[in-house]
mmCIF file of C-alpha atoms in Angstrom:
data_model
loop_
_atom_site.group_PDB
_atom_site.id
_atom_site.type_symbol
_atom_site.label_atom_id
_atom_site.label_comp_id
_atom_site.label_asym_id
_atom_site.label_seq_id
_atom_site.Cartn_x
_atom_site.Cartn_y
_atom_site.Cartn_z
ATOM 1 C CA MET A 1 27.419 10.944 68.335
ATOM 2 C CA PHE A 2 29.579 13.735 69.767
ATOM 3 C CA THR A 3 31.256 13.445 73.181
ATOM 4 C CA ARG A 4 33.083 16.304 74.884
ATOM 5 C CA THR A 5 36.506 15.383 76.165
ATOM 6 C CA ASP A 6 36.290 17.882 79.043
ATOM 7 C CA THR A 7 32.830 17.180 80.526
ATOM 8 C CA GLY A 8 31.960 13.755 79.144
ATOM 9 C CA GLN A 9 28.615 15.108 77.906
ATOM 10 C CA SER A 10 27.265 13.829 74.604
ATOM 11 C CA LEU A 11 25.053 14.934 71.761
ATOM 12 C CA PHE A 12 23.398 12.911 69.001
ATOM 13 C CA LEU A 13 22.560 14.469 65.643
ATOM 14 C CA ASP A 14 20.972 12.668 62.716
ATOM 15 C CA ALA A 15 22.373 13.028 59.194
ATOM 16 C CA GLY A 16 20.346 16.167 58.570
ATOM 17 C CA GLY A 17 21.527 17.709 61.816
ATOM 18 C CA VAL A 18 25.168 16.970 61.018
ATOM 19 C CA THR A 19 24.777 18.499 57.554
ATOM 20 C CA ALA A 20 23.192 21.632 59.038
ATOM 21 C CA LEU A 21 26.005 21.892 61.599
ATOM 22 C CA ARG A 22 28.662 21.525 58.899
ATOM 23 C CA GLU A 23 27.030 24.110 56.635
ATOM 24 C CA ALA A 24 26.645 26.597 59.506
ATOM 25 C CA ALA A 25 30.304 26.187 60.485
ATOM 26 C CA GLN A 26 31.388 26.802 56.894
ATOM 27 C CA GLU A 27 29.073 29.812 56.614
ATOM 28 C CA ILE A 28 30.549 31.409 59.750
ATOM 29 C CA LEU A 29 34.111 30.672 58.616
ATOM 30 C CA ALA A 30 33.386 32.280 55.250
ATOM 31 C CA ALA A 31 32.000 35.460 56.877
ATOM 32 C CA PRO A 32 33.304 35.600 60.499
ATOM 33 C CA THR A 33 31.296 38.585 61.748
ATOM 34 C CA SER A 34 29.980 38.517 65.291
ATOM 35 C CA ALA A 35 27.885 40.700 67.598
ATOM 36 C CA GLY A 36 29.661 39.978 70.851
ATOM 37 C CA GLU A 37 32.834 38.065 71.613
ATOM 38 C CA PRO A 38 32.881 34.587 69.983
ATOM 39 C CA PRO A 39 34.955 31.612 71.168
ATOM 40 C CA ASP A 40 38.340 30.816 69.665
ATOM 41 C CA PRO A 41 37.996 30.952 65.841
ATOM 42 C CA ALA A 42 40.681 28.262 65.533
ATOM 43 C CA ALA A 43 38.367 25.891 67.439
ATOM 44 C CA LEU A 44 35.675 26.436 64.808
ATOM 45 C CA GLN A 45 38.161 25.441 62.131
ATOM 46 C CA GLU A 46 38.958 22.354 64.182
ATOM 47 C CA LEU A 47 35.245 21.500 64.407
ATOM 48 C CA ALA A 48 34.870 21.870 60.640
ATOM 49 C CA GLY A 49 37.708 19.392 60.182
ATOM 50 C CA LEU A 50 36.038 16.889 62.510
ATOM 51 C CA LEU A 51 32.751 17.190 60.633
ATOM 52 C CA ASP A 52 34.462 16.438 57.341
ATOM 53 C CA GLY A 53 35.371 12.965 58.639
ATOM 54 C CA ALA A 54 33.219 9.851 58.361
ATOM 55 C CA GLU A 55 33.339 8.674 61.993
ATOM 56 C CA GLU A 56 30.010 7.981 63.695
ATOM 57 C CA CYS A 57 31.385 8.749 67.172
ATOM 58 C CA LEU A 58 33.501 11.863 67.604
ATOM 59 C CA ALA A 59 35.560 12.988 70.596
ATOM 60 C CA VAL A 60 35.189 16.776 70.670
ATOM 61 C CA PRO A 61 37.771 19.076 72.330
ATOM 62 C CA PRO A 62 36.414 21.814 74.661
ATOM 63 C CA GLY A 63 36.688 24.659 72.127
ATOM 64 C CA ALA A 64 34.959 22.735 69.349
ATOM 65 C CA GLY A 65 32.304 21.622 71.823
ATOM 66 C CA ALA A 66 31.578 25.251 72.732
ATOM 67 C CA TRP A 67 31.128 26.047 69.046
ATOM 68 C CA ILE A 68 28.594 23.225 68.632
ATOM 69 C CA GLY A 69 26.488 24.754 71.392
ATOM 70 C CA ILE A 70 26.734 28.238 69.885
ATOM 71 C CA ILE A 71 25.772 27.061 66.391
ATOM 72 C CA ARG A 72 22.756 25.194 67.745
ATOM 73 C CA GLU A 73 21.742 28.284 69.741
ATOM 74 C CA ARG A 74 22.200 30.352 66.561
ATOM 75 C CA GLU A 75 19.292 28.572 64.875
ATOM 76 C CA GLU A 76 17.062 29.001 67.920
ATOM 77 C CA ILE A 77 17.962 32.701 68.131
ATOM 78 C CA ARG A 78 16.985 33.180 64.496
ATOM 79 C CA ARG A 79 13.741 31.287 65.060
ATOM 80 C CA GLY A 80 12.923 33.466 68.074
ATOM 81 C CA LEU A 81 13.679 36.684 66.182
ATOM 82 C CA ARG A 82 11.513 35.537 63.284
ATOM 83 C CA GLU A 83 8.615 34.756 65.622
ATOM 84 C CA GLN A 84 8.961 38.283 67.056
ATOM 85 C CA GLY A 85 8.942 39.775 63.548
ATOM 86 C CA ARG A 86 12.509 41.076 63.936
ATOM 87 C CA LEU A 87 14.232 39.027 61.232
ATOM 88 C CA ARG A 88 14.682 40.098 57.608
ATOM 89 C CA VAL A 89 16.276 38.437 54.584
ATOM 90 C CA ARG A 90 18.718 40.643 52.685
ATOM 91 C CA TYR A 91 18.527 40.611 48.888
ATOM 92 C CA ARG A 92 21.020 42.499 46.715
ATOM 93 C CA CYS A 93 20.098 43.831 43.284
ATOM 94 C CA ARG A 94 22.444 42.357 40.713
ATOM 95 C CA VAL A 95 22.095 45.493 38.544
ATOM 96 C CA CYS A 96 22.644 48.452 40.885
ATOM 97 C CA ASP A 97 23.773 46.714 44.126
ATOM 98 C CA LEU A 98 20.881 48.096 46.202
ATOM 99 C CA THR A 99 20.040 45.974 49.267
ATOM 100 C CA LEU A 100 16.407 45.075 49.929
ATOM 101 C CA LEU A 101 15.114 43.814 53.294
ATOM 102 C CA VAL A 102 12.210 41.338 53.127
ATOM 103 C CA ASP A 103 10.155 39.941 56.003
ATOM 104 C CA PRO A 104 10.065 36.111 55.583
ATOM 105 C CA GLU A 105 6.833 35.872 57.577
ATOM 106 C CA ARG A 106 5.085 38.326 55.252
ATOM 107 C CA GLU A 107 6.312 36.413 52.201
ATOM 108 C CA ALA A 108 5.012 33.167 53.712
ATOM 109 C CA ARG A 109 1.592 34.736 54.332
ATOM 110 C CA LYS A 110 1.535 36.147 50.788
ATOM 111 C CA ALA A 111 2.374 32.734 49.311
ATOM 112 C CA ALA A 112 -0.320 31.077 51.438
ATOM 113 C CA ALA A 113 -2.898 33.657 50.336
ATOM 114 C CA THR A 114 -1.949 33.084 46.681
ATOM 115 C CA ASP A 115 -2.366 29.324 47.101
ATOM 116 C CA ALA A 116 -5.735 29.797 48.835
ATOM 117 C CA ALA A 117 -6.955 32.065 46.041
ATOM 118 C CA THR A 118 -5.840 29.517 43.463
ATOM 119 C CA LEU A 119 -7.754 26.740 45.227
ATOM 120 C CA SER A 120 -10.830 28.953 45.410
ATOM 121 C CA ARG A 121 -10.716 29.660 41.672
ATOM 122 C CA GLN A 122 -10.203 25.980 40.917
ATOM 123 C CA GLY A 123 -13.140 25.063 43.131
ATOM 124 C CA GLY A 124 -15.352 27.568 41.368
ATOM 125 C CA GLY A 125 -14.213 26.184 38.027
ATOM 126 C CA VAL A 126 -15.192 22.666 39.028
ATOM 127 C CA VAL A 127 -18.679 23.861 39.917
ATOM 128 C CA ARG A 128 -19.041 25.668 36.578
ATOM 129 C CA THR A 129 -17.794 22.636 34.662
ATOM 130 C CA ALA A 130 -20.140 20.319 36.553
ATOM 131 C CA ALA A 131 -23.025 22.616 35.705
ATOM 132 C CA ALA A 132 -21.995 22.530 32.035
ATOM 133 C CA PHE A 133 -22.359 18.737 31.981
ATOM 134 C CA ASP A 134 -26.036 19.185 32.764
ATOM 135 C CA ASP A 135 -26.511 20.882 29.396
ATOM 136 C CA ASP A 136 -27.597 19.133 26.260
ATOM 137 C CA ASP A 137 -24.097 19.255 24.714
ATOM 138 C CA PRO A 138 -21.576 17.206 26.808
ATOM 139 C CA GLY A 139 -18.910 17.591 24.098
ATOM 140 C CA GLN A 140 -19.023 21.361 24.512
ATOM 141 C CA ALA A 141 -18.692 20.883 28.277
ATOM 142 C CA VAL A 142 -15.509 18.825 27.846
ATOM 143 C CA PHE A 143 -14.055 21.495 25.559
ATOM 144 C CA LEU A 144 -14.875 24.212 28.088
ATOM 145 C CA ALA A 145 -13.247 22.167 30.878
ATOM 146 C CA VAL A 146 -9.981 21.871 28.924
ATOM 147 C CA VAL A 147 -9.918 25.584 28.083
ATOM 148 C CA GLN A 148 -10.752 26.475 31.662
ATOM 149 C CA ALA A 149 -7.955 24.297 33.062
ATOM 150 C CA PHE A 150 -5.449 25.993 30.741
ATOM 151 C CA GLN A 151 -6.651 29.460 31.738
ATOM 152 C CA GLU A 152 -6.537 28.609 35.447
ATOM 153 C CA GLY A 153 -2.958 27.383 35.055
ATOM 154 C CA LEU A 154 -1.945 30.668 33.434
ATOM 155 C CA LYS A 155 -3.681 32.649 36.181
ATOM 156 C CA GLU A 156 -2.012 30.588 38.907
ATOM 157 C CA GLN A 157 1.458 31.113 37.426
ATOM 158 C CA GLU A 158 0.818 34.831 36.950
ATOM 159 C CA ALA A 159 -0.409 35.200 40.541
ATOM 160 C CA LYS A 160 2.651 33.454 41.946
ATOM 161 C CA GLU A 161 5.045 35.523 39.870
ATOM 162 C CA HIS A 162 3.258 38.756 40.752
ATOM 163 C CA GLY A 163 2.992 37.919 44.429
ATOM 164 C CA LEU A 164 6.643 36.948 44.951
ATOM 165 C CA THR A 165 8.484 39.206 42.483
ATOM 166 C CA ARG A 166 10.807 41.726 44.133
ATOM 167 C CA VAL A 167 11.327 45.003 42.322
ATOM 168 C CA CYS A 168 14.348 47.224 42.936
ATOM 169 C CA THR A 169 13.214 50.757 43.867
ATOM 170 C CA ALA A 170 16.365 52.245 42.358
ATOM 171 C CA CYS A 171 16.613 50.595 38.925
ATOM 172 C CA ASP A 172 13.340 48.641 38.557
ATOM 173 C CA SER A 173 15.215 45.341 38.239
ATOM 174 C CA THR A 174 13.793 42.023 39.422
ATOM 175 C CA ASP A 175 17.187 40.262 39.449
ATOM 176 C CA PHE A 176 18.242 39.736 43.071
ATOM 177 C CA GLU A 177 20.607 37.474 45.000
ATOM 178 C CA THR A 178 20.296 36.432 48.662
ATOM 179 C CA VAL A 179 23.187 37.806 50.714
ATOM 180 C CA GLY A 180 22.284 37.155 54.362
ATOM 181 C CA LEU A 181 20.025 38.057 57.269
ATOM 182 C CA THR A 182 19.450 41.224 59.262
ATOM 183 C CA ALA A 183 17.981 41.151 62.754
ATOM 184 C CA PHE A 184 16.619 44.069 64.744
ATOM 185 C CA CYS A 185 17.839 43.919 68.328
ATOM 186 C CA PRO A 186 14.955 43.426 70.800
ATOM 187 C CA GLY A 187 16.808 45.676 73.251
ATOM 188 C CA CYS A 188 17.632 48.811 71.205
ATOM 189 C CA ARG A 189 16.041 48.119 67.777
ATOM 190 C CA ALA A 190 19.433 48.501 66.073
ATOM 191 C CA PRO A 191 19.848 46.468 62.852
ATOM 192 C CA ARG A 192 22.400 43.681 63.264
ATOM 193 C CA ALA A 193 23.778 42.076 60.113
ATOM 194 C CA GLU A 194 26.467 39.959 61.786
ATOM 195 C CA ASN A 195 26.612 36.258 60.997
ATOM 196 C CA LEU A 196 26.690 35.362 64.686
ATOM 197 C CA LEU A 197 24.509 37.086 67.291
ATOM 198 C CA LEU A 198 25.705 36.753 70.877
ATOM 199 C CA THR A 199 25.501 40.148 72.601
ATOM 200 C CA CYS A 200 24.389 43.463 71.122
ATOM 201 C CA PRO A 201 27.382 45.849 71.046
ATOM 202 C CA ASP A 202 25.052 48.868 71.403
ATOM 203 C CA CYS A 203 22.860 47.925 74.364
ATOM 204 C CA GLY A 204 24.276 44.658 75.705
ATOM 205 C CA TYR A 205 21.166 42.599 74.924
ATOM 206 C CA ASP A 206 21.904 38.868 75.264
ATOM 207 C CA PHE A 207 20.587 37.203 72.104
ATOM 208 C CA ARG A 208 21.201 33.785 73.664
ATOM 209 C CA SER A 209 18.266 34.422 75.994
ATOM 210 C CA LEU A 210 16.084 33.566 72.966
ATOM 211 C CA ALA A 211 17.441 29.998 72.924
ATOM 212 C CA ALA A 212 15.739 27.307 74.975
ATOM 213 C CA GLU A 213 17.591 26.100 78.044
ATOM 214 C CA GLY A 214 18.978 22.588 77.955
ATOM 215 C CA SER A 215 18.911 22.324 74.175
ATOM 216 C CA GLY A 216 22.563 21.377 73.831
ATOM 217 C CA TRP A 217 24.720 18.781 75.514
ATOM 218 C CA GLN A 218 23.232 15.827 77.398
ATOM 219 C CA SER A 219 24.384 12.907 79.446
ATOM 220 C CA ALA A 220 25.774 9.994 77.450
ATOM 221 C CA ALA A 221 22.669 7.904 78.269
ATOM 222 C CA GLU A 222 20.302 10.647 77.039
ATOM 223 C CA ALA A 223 22.264 11.026 73.801
ATOM 224 C CA ARG A 224 22.244 7.265 73.194
ATOM 225 C CA ARG A 225 18.497 7.228 73.778
ATOM 226 C CA ALA A 226 18.074 10.030 71.224
ATOM 227 C CA ARG A 227 20.080 7.931 68.769
ATOM 228 C CA ASN A 228 17.848 4.910 69.389
ATOM 229 C CA VAL A 229 14.697 6.986 68.874
ATOM 230 C CA ALA A 230 16.091 8.360 65.605
ATOM 231 C CA ARG A 231 17.007 4.879 64.350
ATOM 232 C CA LEU A 232 13.557 3.571 65.173
ATOM 233 C CA GLY A 233 11.961 6.508 63.349
ATOM 234 C CA ALA A 234 14.076 5.820 60.269
ATOM 235 C CA ALA A 235 13.161 2.120 60.372
ATOM 236 C CA ALA A 236 9.437 2.937 60.454
ATOM 237 C CA ALA A 237 9.568 3.896 56.782
ATOM 238 C CA GLU A 238 11.018 0.474 55.847
ATOM 239 C CA PHE A 239 8.693 -1.518 58.086
ATOM 240 C CA GLU A 240 6.403 -4.022 56.390
ATOM 241 C CA LYS A 241 3.087 -2.293 55.544
ATOM 242 C CA GLY A 242 4.337 0.768 57.411
ATOM 243 C CA LEU A 243 4.403 1.523 61.116
ATOM 244 C CA ARG A 244 1.645 3.728 62.475
ATOM 245 C CA ASP A 245 2.802 6.870 64.243
ATOM 246 C CA SER A 246 1.043 5.813 67.437
ATOM 247 C CA MET A 247 2.835 2.442 67.408
ATOM 248 C CA ARG A 248 6.189 4.068 66.666
ATOM 249 C CA ASP A 249 5.712 6.585 69.487
ATOM 250 C CA ALA A 250 4.750 3.841 71.951
ATOM 251 C CA LEU A 251 7.891 1.866 71.147
ATOM 252 C CA ALA A 252 10.080 4.979 71.212
ATOM 253 C CA GLY A 253 8.636 6.145 74.524
ATOM 254 C CA ALA A 254 9.984 3.079 76.323
ATOM 255 C CA LEU A 255 13.469 3.170 74.796
ATOM 256 C CA THR A 256 16.513 3.849 76.953
ATOM 257 C CA GLY A 257 20.116 4.690 76.206
ATOM 258 C CA ASP A 258 21.352 1.473 77.792
ATOM 259 C CA GLU A 259 20.143 -0.879 75.065
ATOM 260 C CA GLU A 260 21.056 -1.483 71.447
ATOM 261 C CA LEU A 261 18.379 -1.848 68.772
ATOM 262 C CA ILE A 262 18.585 -5.195 66.973
ATOM 263 C CA ALA A 263 15.567 -5.736 64.717
ATOM 264 C CA LEU A 264 11.937 -4.847 64.029
ATOM 265 C CA CYS A 265 9.357 -7.140 62.433
ATOM 266 C CA ARG A 266 5.632 -7.737 62.015
ATOM 267 C CA CYS A 267 3.728 -10.762 63.314
ATOM 268 C CA ALA A 268 0.440 -11.812 64.912
ATOM 269 C CA ARG A 269 -0.998 -13.199 68.100
ATOM 270 C CA PRO A 270 -2.274 -16.822 67.994
ATOM 271 C CA GLY A 271 -5.734 -17.080 66.454
ATOM 272 C CA GLU A 272 -5.607 -13.685 64.762
ATOM 273 C CA PHE A 273 -6.357 -13.299 61.054
ATOM 274 C CA GLY A 274 -4.420 -10.033 60.782
ATOM 275 C CA ARG A 275 -0.778 -9.340 61.535
ATOM 276 C CA TYR A 276 -1.198 -6.288 63.741
ATOM 277 C CA VAL A 277 1.808 -6.702 66.064
ATOM 278 C CA ALA A 278 5.138 -4.883 65.723
ATOM 279 C CA LEU A 279 7.986 -6.626 67.575
ATOM 280 C CA LEU A 280 11.120 -4.730 68.561
ATOM 281 C CA PHE A 281 14.175 -6.743 69.563
ATOM 282 C CA THR A 282 16.789 -4.899 71.620
ATOM 283 C CA SER A 283 19.803 -6.107 73.539
ATOM 284 C CA ALA A 284 17.811 -5.800 76.788
ATOM 285 C CA ARG A 285 14.259 -6.874 75.948
ATOM 286 C CA LEU A 286 11.530 -7.742 73.491
ATOM 287 C CA ALA A 287 8.949 -4.966 73.194
ATOM 288 C CA TRP A 288 5.731 -5.041 71.203
ATOM 289 C CA VAL A 289 2.768 -2.907 70.250
ATOM 290 C CA ARG A 290 -0.499 -3.988 68.676
ATOM 291 C CA GLU A 291 -3.086 -1.794 66.982
ATOM 292 C CA SER A 292 -5.654 -2.362 64.248
ATOM 293 C CA TRP A 293 -8.408 -0.350 62.643
ATOM 294 C CA VAL A 294 -10.927 -1.922 65.064
ATOM 295 C CA SER A 295 -8.859 -2.075 68.279
ATOM 296 C CA ASP A 296 -6.979 0.363 70.456
ATOM 297 C CA LEU A 297 -3.228 0.276 70.928
ATOM 298 C CA THR A 298 -1.829 -2.169 73.476
ATOM 299 C CA SER A 299 1.804 -2.763 74.343
ATOM 300 C CA GLY A 300 4.084 -4.859 76.495
ATOM 301 C CA GLU A 301 7.611 -6.122 76.951
ATOM 302 C CA VAL A 302 9.676 -8.990 78.307
ATOM 303 C CA ARG A 303 13.219 -8.495 79.499
ATOM 304 C CA TRP A 304 15.634 -11.179 78.374
ATOM 305 C CA ALA A 305 16.867 -11.540 81.952
ATOM 306 C CA ASP A 306 13.361 -12.745 82.934
ATOM 307 C CA VAL A 307 12.974 -15.298 80.122
ATOM 308 C CA THR A 308 13.379 -18.923 81.256
ATOM 309 C CA ALA A 309 12.659 -20.674 77.934
ATOM 310 C CA VAL A 310 12.406 -19.923 74.224
ATOM 311 C CA GLU A 311 10.178 -22.393 72.363
ATOM 312 C CA ASN A 312 8.274 -23.034 69.152
ATOM 313 C CA PRO A 313 4.540 -22.883 69.971
ATOM 314 C CA GLY A 314 3.611 -24.593 66.701
ATOM 315 C CA ALA A 315 6.159 -27.410 66.766
ATOM 316 C CA GLU A 316 3.516 -30.045 66.157
ATOM 317 C CA SER A 317 1.990 -28.191 63.204
ATOM 318 C CA LYS A 318 3.267 -28.286 59.646
ATOM 319 C CA ALA A 319 1.767 -24.875 58.838
ATOM 320 C CA GLU A 320 4.624 -22.463 58.240
ATOM 321 C CA PHE A 321 2.839 -19.452 59.712
ATOM 322 C CA GLU A 322 2.291 -21.350 63.000
ATOM 323 C CA SER A 323 6.041 -21.643 63.499
ATOM 324 C CA GLY A 324 6.293 -18.812 65.988
ATOM 325 C CA LEU A 325 7.908 -17.611 69.181
ATOM 326 C CA LYS A 326 6.949 -18.549 72.732
ATOM 327 C CA LEU A 327 8.699 -16.878 75.669
ATOM 328 C CA THR A 328 8.246 -18.383 79.130
ATOM 329 C CA THR A 329 9.130 -16.124 82.040
ATOM 330 C CA ALA A 330 9.727 -16.620 85.718
ATOM 331 C CA HIS A 331 6.445 -14.895 86.461
ATOM 332 C CA GLY A 332 3.251 -14.423 84.448
ATOM 333 C CA ASP A 333 1.816 -16.237 81.453
ATOM 334 C CA PRO A 334 3.978 -17.053 78.413
ATOM 335 C CA GLU A 335 4.066 -14.535 75.583
ATOM 336 C CA VAL A 336 3.327 -16.100 72.200
ATOM 337 C CA PHE A 337 3.680 -14.645 68.692
ATOM 338 C CA ASP A 338 3.282 -16.285 65.313
ATOM 339 C CA ASP A 339 2.760 -15.724 61.593
ATOM 340 C CA PHE A 340 6.283 -14.531 60.841
ATOM 341 C CA ARG A 341 6.653 -14.057 57.087
ATOM 342 C CA GLY A 342 10.394 -13.553 56.704
ATOM 343 C CA LYS A 343 10.190 -9.751 56.425
ATOM 344 C CA GLY A 344 11.667 -7.271 58.845
ATOM 345 C CA VAL A 345 14.167 -4.469 59.371
ATOM 346 C CA ARG A 346 17.667 -4.972 60.729
ATOM 347 C CA LEU A 347 18.660 -2.214 63.157
ATOM 348 C CA GLY A 348 22.059 -3.555 64.190
ATOM 349 C CA GLU A 349 24.907 -5.616 62.839
ATOM 350 C CA LEU A 350 23.376 -9.055 63.508
ATOM 351 C CA ASP A 351 22.323 -11.099 60.487
ATOM 352 C CA VAL A 352 18.689 -11.774 61.384
ATOM 353 C CA ALA A 353 16.240 -14.097 59.614
ATOM 354 C CA PHE A 354 12.630 -13.078 60.174
ATOM 355 C CA ASP A 355 10.888 -16.463 59.967
ATOM 356 C CA GLY A 356 9.877 -18.435 63.052
ATOM 357 C CA GLU A 357 13.178 -20.257 63.337
ATOM 358 C CA GLY A 358 15.127 -17.053 62.822
ATOM 359 C CA VAL A 359 13.384 -15.085 65.571
ATOM 360 C CA ARG A 360 13.748 -17.993 68.012
ATOM 361 C CA ARG A 361 17.442 -18.173 67.236
ATOM 362 C CA LEU A 362 17.711 -14.429 67.827
ATOM 363 C CA ALA A 363 15.785 -14.643 71.113
ATOM 364 C CA ARG A 364 18.101 -17.369 72.386
ATOM 365 C CA LEU A 365 21.141 -15.369 71.395
ATOM 366 C CA LEU A 366 19.901 -12.258 73.190
ATOM 367 C CA ARG A 367 18.976 -14.314 76.229
ATOM 368 C CA GLY A 368 22.572 -15.548 76.342
ATOM 369 C CA GLU A 369 22.074 -19.226 75.488
ATOM 370 C CA PRO A 370 23.185 -21.295 72.500
ATOM 371 C CA PRO A 371 20.814 -20.704 69.545
ATOM 372 C CA GLY A 372 19.833 -24.369 69.319
ATOM 373 C CA GLU A 373 17.616 -25.793 66.634
ATOM 374 C CA GLY A 374 14.055 -24.901 65.571
#
């Protein structure tokens, strides 16, 4: 979480985003070429130092904050130029030093066509092999299938190497290294090889117009919400039996930046044979979604401020799975969940037990009352 010391605005980046930001800062520092006037280079060095730390929340000075916005715009500018067909990758021949410009979109199409042709050949081979099994000699058919698979593998490798090999027009070498990107200015068509594209020195074209508006700094609440959504998405992979995308999106859609994520677990509604409910505990509320292969998604929530009692709905039963959670509210029917199996995902610092007693203790704690017993 980054917070600007001058405006108070914030920005959340996941681990991948932080790594990309750090690598981009180091790349620009290593080759500080710019089309247009960049911010203070010393501020970029300061940002690189901040990114080398291990703090989860960083106070960012104004200059470093400006660099974060520019680096994020840099990726959007490159994406926009690529979509317009104006971006090339520069390769340098290791033998004669000739530079070769390659269109990444064309290479992607060539690779896709090679893969499609490979699949087509493999499909045809399967048909031929299947036909061979109809003959009187199944042993011969097996032999032909093995030989065919070997030949198809050789053809696939040859096609990939032929399709993606770059040949130097000066010395016929195929030994290249990647040295950077070249963009053709949308305003004057001039090639721009600078590491940072802000304004074209030849025609004044503003490259930043290719970046989406509002893609940078946010309010603190919006940034905290983005952090909550990212944490929920990461927890989905650890969730018992997995969390369907539709269920994850429903839970994420209701998240705010004014609550802390506590825990996520699976349970059931009373009388159900399947455990189709995902419960999300936050500092402000209990949210849930339910979806099965035979029923549509439903969802709901109870705010802790509205809960008047936390009880065990199966207190009279000795069946472990009936030891559940019953929330009585000031208005509406009680919400009841059961069949907790002791599995779940911790999203905060609280030590949570995911059996019936554990979730009741957690609910009482979040409601602001003593945890009590059972």
